[in-house]
PDB file of C-alpha atoms and ligand atoms in Angstrom:
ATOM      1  CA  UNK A   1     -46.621  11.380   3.454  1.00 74.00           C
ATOM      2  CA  UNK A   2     -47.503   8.236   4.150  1.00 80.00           C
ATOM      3  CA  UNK A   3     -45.138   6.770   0.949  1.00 86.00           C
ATOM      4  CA  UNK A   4     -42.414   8.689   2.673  1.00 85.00           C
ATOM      5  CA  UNK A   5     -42.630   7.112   5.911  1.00 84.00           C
ATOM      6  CA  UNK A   6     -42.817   3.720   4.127  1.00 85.00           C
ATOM      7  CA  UNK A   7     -39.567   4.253   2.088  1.00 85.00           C
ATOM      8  CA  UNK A   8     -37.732   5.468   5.435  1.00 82.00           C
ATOM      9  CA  UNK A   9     -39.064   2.479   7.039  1.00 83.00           C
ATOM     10  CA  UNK A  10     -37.756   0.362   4.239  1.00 83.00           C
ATOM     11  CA  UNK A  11     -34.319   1.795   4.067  1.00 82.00           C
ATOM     12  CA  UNK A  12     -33.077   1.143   7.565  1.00 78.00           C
ATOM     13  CA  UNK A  13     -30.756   3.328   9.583  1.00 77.00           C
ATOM     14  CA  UNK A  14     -28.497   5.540   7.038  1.00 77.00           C
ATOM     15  CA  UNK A  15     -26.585   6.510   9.638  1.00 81.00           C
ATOM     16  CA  UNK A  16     -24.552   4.662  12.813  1.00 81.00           C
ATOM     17  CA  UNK A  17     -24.759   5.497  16.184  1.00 85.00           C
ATOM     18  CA  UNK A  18     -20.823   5.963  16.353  1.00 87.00           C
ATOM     19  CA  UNK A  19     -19.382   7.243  19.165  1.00 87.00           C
ATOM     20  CA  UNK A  20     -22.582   6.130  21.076  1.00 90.00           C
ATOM     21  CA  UNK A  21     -22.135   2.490  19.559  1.00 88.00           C
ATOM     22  CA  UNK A  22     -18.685   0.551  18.471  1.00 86.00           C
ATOM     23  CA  UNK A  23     -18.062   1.733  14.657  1.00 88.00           C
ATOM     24  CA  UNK A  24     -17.640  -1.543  12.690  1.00 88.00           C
ATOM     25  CA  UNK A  25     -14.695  -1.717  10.585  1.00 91.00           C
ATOM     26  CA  UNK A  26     -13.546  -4.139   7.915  1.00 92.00           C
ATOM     27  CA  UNK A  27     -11.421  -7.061   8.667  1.00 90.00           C
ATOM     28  CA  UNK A  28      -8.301  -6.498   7.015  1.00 90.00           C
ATOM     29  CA  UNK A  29      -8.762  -2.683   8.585  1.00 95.00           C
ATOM     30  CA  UNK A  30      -5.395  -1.228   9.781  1.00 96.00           C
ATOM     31  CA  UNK A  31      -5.460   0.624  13.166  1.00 96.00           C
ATOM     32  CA  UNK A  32      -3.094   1.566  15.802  1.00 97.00           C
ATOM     33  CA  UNK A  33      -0.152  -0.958  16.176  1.00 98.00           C
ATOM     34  CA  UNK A  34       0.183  -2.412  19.882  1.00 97.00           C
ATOM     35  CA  UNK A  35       3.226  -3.678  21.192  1.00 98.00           C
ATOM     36  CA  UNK A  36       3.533  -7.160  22.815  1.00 98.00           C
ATOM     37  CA  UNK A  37       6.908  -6.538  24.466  1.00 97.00           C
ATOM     38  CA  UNK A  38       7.137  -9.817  26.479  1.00 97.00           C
ATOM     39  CA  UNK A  39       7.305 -11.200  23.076  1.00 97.00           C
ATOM     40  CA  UNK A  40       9.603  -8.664  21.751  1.00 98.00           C
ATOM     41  CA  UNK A  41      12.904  -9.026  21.331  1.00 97.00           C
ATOM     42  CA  UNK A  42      14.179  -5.633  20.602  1.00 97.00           C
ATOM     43  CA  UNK A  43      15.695  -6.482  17.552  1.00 96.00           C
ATOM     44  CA  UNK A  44      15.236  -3.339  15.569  1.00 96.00           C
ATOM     45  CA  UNK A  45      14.151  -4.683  12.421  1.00 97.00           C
ATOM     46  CA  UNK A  46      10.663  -2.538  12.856  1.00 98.00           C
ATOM     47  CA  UNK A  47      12.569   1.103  13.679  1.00 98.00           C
ATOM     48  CA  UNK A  48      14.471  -0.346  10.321  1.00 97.00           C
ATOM     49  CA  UNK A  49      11.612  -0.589   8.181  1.00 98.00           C
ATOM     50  CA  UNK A  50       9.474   1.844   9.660  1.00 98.00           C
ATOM     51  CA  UNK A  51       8.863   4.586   6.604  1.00 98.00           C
ATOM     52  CA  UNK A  52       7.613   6.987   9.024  1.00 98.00           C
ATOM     53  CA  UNK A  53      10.073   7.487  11.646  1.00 97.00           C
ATOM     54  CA  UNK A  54       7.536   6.503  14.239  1.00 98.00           C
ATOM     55  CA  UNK A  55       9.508   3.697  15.528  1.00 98.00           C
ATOM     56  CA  UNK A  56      13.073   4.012  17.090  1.00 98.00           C
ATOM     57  CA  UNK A  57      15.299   2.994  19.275  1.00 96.00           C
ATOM     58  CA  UNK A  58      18.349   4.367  21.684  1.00 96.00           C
ATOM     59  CA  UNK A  59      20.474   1.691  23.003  1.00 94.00           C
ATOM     60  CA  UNK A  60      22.065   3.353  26.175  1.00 94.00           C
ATOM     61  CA  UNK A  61      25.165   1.594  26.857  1.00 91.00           C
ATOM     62  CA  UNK A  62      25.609   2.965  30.302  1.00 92.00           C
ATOM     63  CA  UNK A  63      22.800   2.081  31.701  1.00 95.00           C
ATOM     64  CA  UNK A  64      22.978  -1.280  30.079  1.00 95.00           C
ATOM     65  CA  UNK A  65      19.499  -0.792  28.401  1.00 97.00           C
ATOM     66  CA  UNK A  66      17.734  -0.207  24.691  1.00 96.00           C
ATOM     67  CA  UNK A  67      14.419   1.937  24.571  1.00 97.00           C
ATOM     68  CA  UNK A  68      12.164   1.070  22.447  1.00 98.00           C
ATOM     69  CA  UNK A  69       9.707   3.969  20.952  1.00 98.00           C
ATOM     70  CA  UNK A  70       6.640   3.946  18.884  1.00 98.00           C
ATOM     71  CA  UNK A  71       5.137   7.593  18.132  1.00 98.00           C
ATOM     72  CA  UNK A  72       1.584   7.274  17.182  1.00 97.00           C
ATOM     73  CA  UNK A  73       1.491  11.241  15.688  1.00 96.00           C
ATOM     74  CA  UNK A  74       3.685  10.130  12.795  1.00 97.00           C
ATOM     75  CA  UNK A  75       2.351   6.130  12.093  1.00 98.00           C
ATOM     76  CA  UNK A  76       1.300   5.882   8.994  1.00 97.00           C
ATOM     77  CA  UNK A  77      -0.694   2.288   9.748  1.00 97.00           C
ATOM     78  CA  UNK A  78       1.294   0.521   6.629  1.00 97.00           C
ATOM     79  CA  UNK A  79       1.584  -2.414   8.735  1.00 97.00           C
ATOM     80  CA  UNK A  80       5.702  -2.578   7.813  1.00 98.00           C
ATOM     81  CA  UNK A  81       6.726  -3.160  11.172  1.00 98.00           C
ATOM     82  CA  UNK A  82       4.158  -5.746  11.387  1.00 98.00           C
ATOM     83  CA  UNK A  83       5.935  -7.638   8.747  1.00 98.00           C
ATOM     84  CA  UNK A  84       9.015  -7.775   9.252  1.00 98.00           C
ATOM     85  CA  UNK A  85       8.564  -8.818  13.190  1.00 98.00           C
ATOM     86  CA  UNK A  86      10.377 -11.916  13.901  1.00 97.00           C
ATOM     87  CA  UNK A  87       8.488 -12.986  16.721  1.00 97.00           C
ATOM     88  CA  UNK A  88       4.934 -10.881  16.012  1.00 97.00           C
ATOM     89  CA  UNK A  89       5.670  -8.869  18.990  1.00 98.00           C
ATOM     90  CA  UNK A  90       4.482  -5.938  16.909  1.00 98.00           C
ATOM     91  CA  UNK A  91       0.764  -5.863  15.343  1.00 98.00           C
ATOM     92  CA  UNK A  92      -1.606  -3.883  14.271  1.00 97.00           C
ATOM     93  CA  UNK A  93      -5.043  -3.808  15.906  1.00 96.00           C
ATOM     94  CA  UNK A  94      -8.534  -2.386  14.703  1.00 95.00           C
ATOM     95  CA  UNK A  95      -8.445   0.267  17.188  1.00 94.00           C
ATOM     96  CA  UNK A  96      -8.685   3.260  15.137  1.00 94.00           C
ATOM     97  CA  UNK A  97      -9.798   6.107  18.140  1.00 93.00           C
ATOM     98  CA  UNK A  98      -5.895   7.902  18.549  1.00 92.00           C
ATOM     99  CA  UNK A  99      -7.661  11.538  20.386  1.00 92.00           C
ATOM    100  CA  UNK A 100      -5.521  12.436  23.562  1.00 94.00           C
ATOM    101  CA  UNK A 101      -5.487  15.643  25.710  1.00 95.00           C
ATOM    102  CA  UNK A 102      -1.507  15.783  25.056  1.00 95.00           C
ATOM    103  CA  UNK A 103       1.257  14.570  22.007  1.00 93.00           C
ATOM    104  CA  UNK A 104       3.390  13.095  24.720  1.00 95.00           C
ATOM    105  CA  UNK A 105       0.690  10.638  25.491  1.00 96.00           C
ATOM    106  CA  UNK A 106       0.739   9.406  21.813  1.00 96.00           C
ATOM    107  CA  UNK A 107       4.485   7.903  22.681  1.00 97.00           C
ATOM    108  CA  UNK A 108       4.409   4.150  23.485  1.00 96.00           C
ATOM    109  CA  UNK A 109       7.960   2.435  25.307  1.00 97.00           C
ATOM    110  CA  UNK A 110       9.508  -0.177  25.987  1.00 98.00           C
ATOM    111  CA  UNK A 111      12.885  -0.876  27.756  1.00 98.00           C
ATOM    112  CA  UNK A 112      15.007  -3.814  27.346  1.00 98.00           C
ATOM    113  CA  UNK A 113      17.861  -4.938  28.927  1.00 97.00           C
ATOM    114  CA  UNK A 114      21.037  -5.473  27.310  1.00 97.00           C
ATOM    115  CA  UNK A 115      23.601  -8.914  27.777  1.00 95.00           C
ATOM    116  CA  UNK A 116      27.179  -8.110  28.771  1.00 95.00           C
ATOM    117  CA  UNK A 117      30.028  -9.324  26.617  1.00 95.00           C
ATOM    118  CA  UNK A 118      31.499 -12.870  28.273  1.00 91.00           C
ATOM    119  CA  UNK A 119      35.116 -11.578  27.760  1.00 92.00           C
ATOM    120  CA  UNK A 120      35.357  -7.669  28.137  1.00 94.00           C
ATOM    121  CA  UNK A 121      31.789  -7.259  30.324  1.00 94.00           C
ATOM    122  CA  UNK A 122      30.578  -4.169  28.139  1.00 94.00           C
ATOM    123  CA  UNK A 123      27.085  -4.179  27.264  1.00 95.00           C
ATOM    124  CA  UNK A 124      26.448  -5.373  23.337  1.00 93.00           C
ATOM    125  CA  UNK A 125      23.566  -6.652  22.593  1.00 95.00           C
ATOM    126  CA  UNK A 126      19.950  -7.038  23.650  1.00 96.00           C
ATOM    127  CA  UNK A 127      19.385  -9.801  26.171  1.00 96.00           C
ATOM    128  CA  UNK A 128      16.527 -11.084  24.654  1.00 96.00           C
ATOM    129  CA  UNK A 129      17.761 -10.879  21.420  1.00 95.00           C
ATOM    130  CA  UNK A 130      21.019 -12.934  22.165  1.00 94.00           C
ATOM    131  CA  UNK A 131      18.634 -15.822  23.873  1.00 93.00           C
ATOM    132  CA  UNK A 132      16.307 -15.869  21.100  1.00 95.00           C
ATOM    133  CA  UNK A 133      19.306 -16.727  18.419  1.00 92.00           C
ATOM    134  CA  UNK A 134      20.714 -19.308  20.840  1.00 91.00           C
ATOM    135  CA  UNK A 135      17.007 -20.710  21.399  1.00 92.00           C
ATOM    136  CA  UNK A 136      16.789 -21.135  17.282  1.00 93.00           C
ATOM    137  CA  UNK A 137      20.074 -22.742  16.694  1.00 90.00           C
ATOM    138  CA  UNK A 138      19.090 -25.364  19.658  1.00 89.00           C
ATOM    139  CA  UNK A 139      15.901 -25.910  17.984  1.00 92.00           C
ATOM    140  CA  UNK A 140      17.780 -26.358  14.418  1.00 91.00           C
ATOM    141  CA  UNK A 141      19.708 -29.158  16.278  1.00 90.00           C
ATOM    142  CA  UNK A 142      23.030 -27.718  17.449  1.00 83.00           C
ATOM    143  CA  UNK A 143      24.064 -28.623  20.726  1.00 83.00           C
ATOM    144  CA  UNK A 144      24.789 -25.277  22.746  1.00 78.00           C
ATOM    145  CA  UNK A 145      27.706 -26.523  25.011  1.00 82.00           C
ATOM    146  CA  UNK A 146      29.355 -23.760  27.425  1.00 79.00           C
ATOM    147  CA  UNK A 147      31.959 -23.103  24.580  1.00 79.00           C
ATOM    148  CA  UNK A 148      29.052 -22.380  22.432  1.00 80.00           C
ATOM    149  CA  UNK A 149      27.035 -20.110  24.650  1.00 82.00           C
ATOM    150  CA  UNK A 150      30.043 -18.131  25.725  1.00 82.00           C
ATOM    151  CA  UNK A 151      30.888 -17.641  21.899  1.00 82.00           C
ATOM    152  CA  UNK A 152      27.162 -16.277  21.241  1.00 84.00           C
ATOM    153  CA  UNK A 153      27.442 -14.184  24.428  1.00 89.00           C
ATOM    154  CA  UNK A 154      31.057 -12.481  23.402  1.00 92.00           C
ATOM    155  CA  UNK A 155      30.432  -8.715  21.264  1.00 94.00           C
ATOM    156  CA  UNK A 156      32.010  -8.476  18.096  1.00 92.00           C
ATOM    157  CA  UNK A 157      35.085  -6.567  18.330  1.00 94.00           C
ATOM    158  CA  UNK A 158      35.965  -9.517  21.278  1.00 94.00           C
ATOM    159  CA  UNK A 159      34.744 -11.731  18.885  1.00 90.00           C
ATOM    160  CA  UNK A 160      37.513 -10.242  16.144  1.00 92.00           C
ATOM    161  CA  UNK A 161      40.733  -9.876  18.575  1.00 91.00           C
ATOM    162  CA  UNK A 162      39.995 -13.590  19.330  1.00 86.00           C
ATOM    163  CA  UNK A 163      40.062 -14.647  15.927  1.00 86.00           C
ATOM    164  CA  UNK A 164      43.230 -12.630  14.946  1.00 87.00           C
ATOM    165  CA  UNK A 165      45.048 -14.091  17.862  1.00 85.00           C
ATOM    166  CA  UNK A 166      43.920 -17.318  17.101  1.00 80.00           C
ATOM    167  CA  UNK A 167      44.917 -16.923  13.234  1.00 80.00           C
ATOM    168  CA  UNK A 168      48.114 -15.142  14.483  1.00 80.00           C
ATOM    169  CA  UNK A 169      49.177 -18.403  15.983  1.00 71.00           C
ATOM    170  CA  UNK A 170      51.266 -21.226  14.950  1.00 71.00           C
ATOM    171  CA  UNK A 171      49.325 -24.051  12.643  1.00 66.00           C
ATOM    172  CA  UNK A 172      50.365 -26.536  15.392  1.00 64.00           C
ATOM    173  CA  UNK A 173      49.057 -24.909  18.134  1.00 65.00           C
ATOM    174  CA  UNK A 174      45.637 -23.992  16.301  1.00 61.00           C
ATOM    175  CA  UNK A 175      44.979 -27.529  16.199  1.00 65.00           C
ATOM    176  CA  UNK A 176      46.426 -28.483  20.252  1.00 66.00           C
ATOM    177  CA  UNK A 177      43.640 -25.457  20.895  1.00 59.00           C
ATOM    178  CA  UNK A 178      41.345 -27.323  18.903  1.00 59.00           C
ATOM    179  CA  UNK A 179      41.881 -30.500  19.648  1.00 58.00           C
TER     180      UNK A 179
HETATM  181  S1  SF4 B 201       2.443   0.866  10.864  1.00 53.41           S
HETATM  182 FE1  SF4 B 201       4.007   1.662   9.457  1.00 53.41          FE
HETATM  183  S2  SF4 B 201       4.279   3.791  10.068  1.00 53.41           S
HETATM  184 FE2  SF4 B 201       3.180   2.766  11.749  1.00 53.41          FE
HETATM  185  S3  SF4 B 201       4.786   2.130  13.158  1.00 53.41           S
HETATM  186 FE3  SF4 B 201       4.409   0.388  11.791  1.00 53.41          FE
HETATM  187  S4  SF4 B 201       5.914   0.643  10.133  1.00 53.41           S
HETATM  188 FE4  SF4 B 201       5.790   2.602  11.204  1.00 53.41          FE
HETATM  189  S1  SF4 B 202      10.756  -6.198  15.052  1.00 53.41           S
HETATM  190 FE1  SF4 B 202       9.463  -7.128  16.628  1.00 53.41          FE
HETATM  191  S2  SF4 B 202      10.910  -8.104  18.022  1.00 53.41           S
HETATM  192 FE2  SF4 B 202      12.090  -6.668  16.783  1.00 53.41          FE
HETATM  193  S3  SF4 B 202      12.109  -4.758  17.991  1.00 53.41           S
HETATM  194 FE3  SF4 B 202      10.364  -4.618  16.599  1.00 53.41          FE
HETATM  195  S4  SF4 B 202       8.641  -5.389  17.780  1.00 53.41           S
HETATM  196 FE4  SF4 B 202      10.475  -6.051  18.833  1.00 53.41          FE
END
Protein backbone atom coordinates (compact mmCIF):
# COMPACT_ATOMS: atom_id res chain seq x y z
CA UNK A 1 0.00 0.00 0.00
CA UNK A 2 2.48 2.01 0.98
CA UNK A 3 4.48 1.49 -2.72
CA UNK A 4 1.20 2.63 -4.15
CA UNK A 5 0.95 5.79 -2.41
CA UNK A 6 4.63 6.44 -3.28
CA UNK A 7 4.16 5.91 -7.09
CA UNK A 8 0.93 8.28 -6.96
CA UNK A 9 2.98 10.68 -5.13
CA UNK A 10 5.65 10.42 -7.75
CA UNK A 11 3.47 10.77 -10.75
CA UNK A 12 1.87 14.12 -10.11
CA UNK A 13 -1.64 15.16 -11.03
CA UNK A 14 -2.90 12.90 -14.16
CA UNK A 15 -5.58 14.92 -14.48
CA UNK A 16 -6.31 19.04 -14.74
CA UNK A 17 -8.58 20.88 -12.85
CA UNK A 18 -10.31 22.22 -16.16
CA UNK A 19 -13.20 24.03 -15.95
CA UNK A 20 -12.21 24.82 -12.27
CA UNK A 21 -8.67 26.05 -13.57
CA UNK A 22 -7.68 27.73 -17.18
CA UNK A 23 -6.95 24.56 -19.57
CA UNK A 24 -3.47 25.24 -21.05
CA UNK A 25 -3.24 24.97 -24.65
CA UNK A 26 -0.33 24.93 -27.08
CA UNK A 27 0.97 27.99 -28.67
CA UNK A 28 0.33 27.67 -32.17
CA UNK A 29 -3.38 26.37 -30.83
CA UNK A 30 -6.23 27.65 -33.09
CA UNK A 31 -9.38 28.95 -31.27
CA UNK A 32 -12.20 31.18 -31.97
CA UNK A 33 -11.30 34.05 -34.44
CA UNK A 34 -12.06 37.68 -32.95
CA UNK A 35 -12.67 40.52 -34.98
CA UNK A 36 -10.76 43.84 -34.59
CA UNK A 37 -13.16 45.94 -36.66
CA UNK A 38 -11.58 49.39 -36.00
CA UNK A 39 -8.84 47.84 -37.89
CA UNK A 40 -10.97 46.28 -40.44
CA UNK A 41 -11.54 47.45 -43.52
CA UNK A 42 -14.33 45.43 -44.85
CA UNK A 43 -12.63 44.33 -47.71
CA UNK A 44 -14.04 40.89 -48.17
CA UNK A 45 -11.05 39.02 -48.86
CA UNK A 46 -11.87 36.74 -45.53
CA UNK A 47 -15.83 35.91 -46.62
CA UNK A 48 -13.62 35.10 -50.00
CA UNK A 49 -11.44 32.62 -48.60
CA UNK A 50 -13.45 31.43 -45.91
CA UNK A 51 -13.96 27.41 -46.78
CA UNK A 52 -16.69 27.24 -44.40
CA UNK A 53 -19.18 29.75 -45.20
CA UNK A 54 -18.85 31.21 -41.76
CA UNK A 55 -17.85 34.54 -42.94
CA UNK A 56 -20.03 36.82 -45.24
CA UNK A 57 -21.00 39.83 -46.12
CA UNK A 58 -24.28 41.90 -47.51
CA UNK A 59 -23.46 45.23 -48.80
CA UNK A 60 -26.88 47.12 -48.53
CA UNK A 61 -26.80 49.82 -50.95
CA UNK A 62 -29.75 51.64 -49.57
CA UNK A 63 -28.82 52.09 -46.47
CA UNK A 64 -25.36 52.98 -47.57
CA UNK A 65 -23.81 50.17 -45.37
CA UNK A 66 -21.88 46.50 -45.67
CA UNK A 67 -22.48 43.89 -42.77
CA UNK A 68 -20.01 42.03 -41.91
CA UNK A 69 -20.82 38.32 -40.40
CA UNK A 70 -18.79 35.69 -38.77
CA UNK A 71 -20.88 32.43 -37.69
CA UNK A 72 -19.00 30.59 -35.10
CA UNK A 73 -21.44 27.16 -35.60
CA UNK A 74 -19.82 26.58 -38.99
CA UNK A 75 -15.81 27.93 -38.35
CA UNK A 76 -13.75 25.46 -38.99
CA UNK A 77 -10.57 27.35 -37.04
CA UNK A 78 -8.24 26.93 -40.38
CA UNK A 79 -7.01 30.27 -39.71
CA UNK A 80 -7.75 31.28 -43.74
CA UNK A 81 -9.27 34.40 -42.98
CA UNK A 82 -6.46 35.10 -40.76
CA UNK A 83 -4.20 35.01 -43.69
CA UNK A 84 -5.33 36.62 -46.11
CA UNK A 85 -6.29 39.87 -43.80
CA UNK A 86 -4.72 42.89 -45.15
CA UNK A 87 -4.64 44.81 -42.15
CA UNK A 88 -4.85 41.71 -39.34
CA UNK A 89 -8.18 42.93 -38.41
CA UNK A 90 -9.13 39.27 -38.30
CA UNK A 91 -7.22 36.69 -35.85
CA UNK A 92 -7.53 33.86 -34.25
CA UNK A 93 -7.29 33.67 -30.46
CA UNK A 94 -6.72 30.65 -27.97
CA UNK A 95 -10.12 30.89 -26.70
CA UNK A 96 -11.44 27.58 -27.39
CA UNK A 97 -14.87 27.62 -24.81
CA UNK A 98 -17.78 28.34 -27.92
CA UNK A 99 -21.05 26.84 -25.32
CA UNK A 100 -24.03 29.39 -25.56
CA UNK A 101 -27.69 29.05 -24.39
CA UNK A 102 -28.77 30.02 -28.15
CA UNK A 103 -27.17 29.61 -32.11
CA UNK A 104 -28.01 33.23 -32.67
CA UNK A 105 -25.54 34.19 -30.05
CA UNK A 106 -22.74 32.32 -31.98
CA UNK A 107 -23.16 35.25 -34.85
CA UNK A 108 -20.51 38.00 -34.54
CA UNK A 109 -21.16 41.66 -36.78
CA UNK A 110 -19.89 44.27 -37.89
CA UNK A 111 -21.29 47.23 -39.97
CA UNK A 112 -19.40 49.48 -42.13
CA UNK A 113 -20.19 52.36 -43.87
CA UNK A 114 -19.98 52.73 -47.44
CA UNK A 115 -18.26 56.06 -49.58
CA UNK A 116 -20.56 57.67 -52.15
CA UNK A 117 -19.43 57.93 -55.74
CA UNK A 118 -17.86 61.76 -56.34
CA UNK A 119 -19.81 62.01 -59.67
CA UNK A 120 -23.23 60.07 -59.53
CA UNK A 121 -23.50 60.03 -55.33
CA UNK A 122 -24.52 56.19 -55.24
CA UNK A 123 -22.96 54.24 -52.65
CA UNK A 124 -19.85 51.90 -54.11
CA UNK A 125 -17.52 51.02 -52.03
CA UNK A 126 -16.56 50.63 -48.39
CA UNK A 127 -15.39 53.83 -46.76
CA UNK A 128 -12.69 52.42 -45.09
CA UNK A 129 -11.65 50.46 -47.76
CA UNK A 130 -11.41 53.44 -50.30
CA UNK A 131 -9.15 55.45 -47.50
CA UNK A 132 -7.00 52.61 -46.87
CA UNK A 133 -5.95 52.35 -50.84
CA UNK A 134 -5.51 56.13 -50.96
CA UNK A 135 -3.46 55.94 -47.53
CA UNK A 136 -1.01 53.17 -49.40
CA UNK A 137 -0.48 54.95 -52.61
CA UNK A 138 0.49 58.23 -50.39
CA UNK A 139 2.78 56.15 -48.48
CA UNK A 140 4.30 54.58 -51.91
CA UNK A 141 5.02 58.29 -52.77
CA UNK A 142 2.21 59.55 -55.00
CA UNK A 143 0.99 62.81 -54.30
CA UNK A 144 -2.95 62.56 -53.79
CA UNK A 145 -4.00 66.02 -55.24
CA UNK A 146 -7.95 66.74 -55.35
CA UNK A 147 -7.92 65.32 -59.00
CA UNK A 148 -6.50 62.26 -57.52
CA UNK A 149 -8.78 61.73 -54.57
CA UNK A 150 -11.88 62.48 -56.56
CA UNK A 151 -10.66 59.79 -59.18
CA UNK A 152 -10.24 57.09 -56.22
CA UNK A 153 -13.59 58.24 -54.79
CA UNK A 154 -15.62 57.89 -58.36
CA UNK A 155 -17.41 53.91 -58.73
CA UNK A 156 -16.55 52.11 -61.66
CA UNK A 157 -19.19 52.33 -64.13
CA UNK A 158 -18.55 56.50 -63.55
CA UNK A 159 -15.19 55.63 -63.77
CA UNK A 160 -15.93 53.86 -67.47
CA UNK A 161 -18.46 56.60 -69.04
CA UNK A 162 -15.60 59.05 -68.18
CA UNK A 163 -13.09 57.27 -69.97
CA UNK A 164 -15.25 56.59 -73.12
CA UNK A 165 -16.10 60.22 -73.31
CA UNK A 166 -12.75 61.15 -72.84
CA UNK A 167 -11.48 58.54 -75.61
CA UNK A 168 -14.57 59.60 -77.69
CA UNK A 169 -13.02 62.99 -78.00
CA UNK A 170 -10.90 64.71 -80.44
CA UNK A 171 -6.86 63.99 -80.02
CA UNK A 172 -6.54 67.81 -79.66
CA UNK A 173 -8.79 68.31 -77.09
CA UNK A 174 -7.52 65.16 -75.00
CA UNK A 175 -4.40 66.91 -74.63
CA UNK A 176 -6.10 70.92 -73.91
CA UNK A 177 -7.96 68.53 -71.05
CA UNK A 178 -4.73 67.34 -70.13
CA UNK A 179 -2.71 69.94 -70.36
S1 LIG B 1 -10.99 30.18 -39.26
FE1 LIG B 1 -11.44 29.31 -41.28
S2 LIG B 1 -13.55 28.59 -41.12
FE2 LIG B 1 -13.19 29.98 -39.38
S3 LIG B 1 -13.89 31.97 -40.09
FE3 LIG B 1 -11.69 31.87 -40.52
S4 LIG B 1 -11.56 31.12 -42.64
FE4 LIG B 1 -13.63 30.68 -41.91
S1 LIG C 1 -10.03 40.50 -44.67
FE1 LIG C 1 -9.64 41.67 -42.80
S2 LIG C 1 -10.01 43.79 -43.40
FE2 LIG C 1 -10.94 42.51 -44.98
S3 LIG C 1 -13.08 42.26 -44.32
FE3 LIG C 1 -11.94 40.52 -43.49
S4 LIG C 1 -11.35 41.16 -41.44
FE4 LIG C 1 -11.92 43.00 -42.54
Amino acid sequence: MFKLFKIIAKAGEPTTKYPFAPFPVSPGFRGKPELNARQCIACAACTQACPAGALTMQTDSRAGRREWALNLGRCVFCGRCEEVCPTRAIQLTQEFELAVASKADLIQRASFRLENCACCGRPFAPRKEVHHAMDLLRQSGLALDDTLRGLYATCPECKRKRTIERDALPLSRREEERA
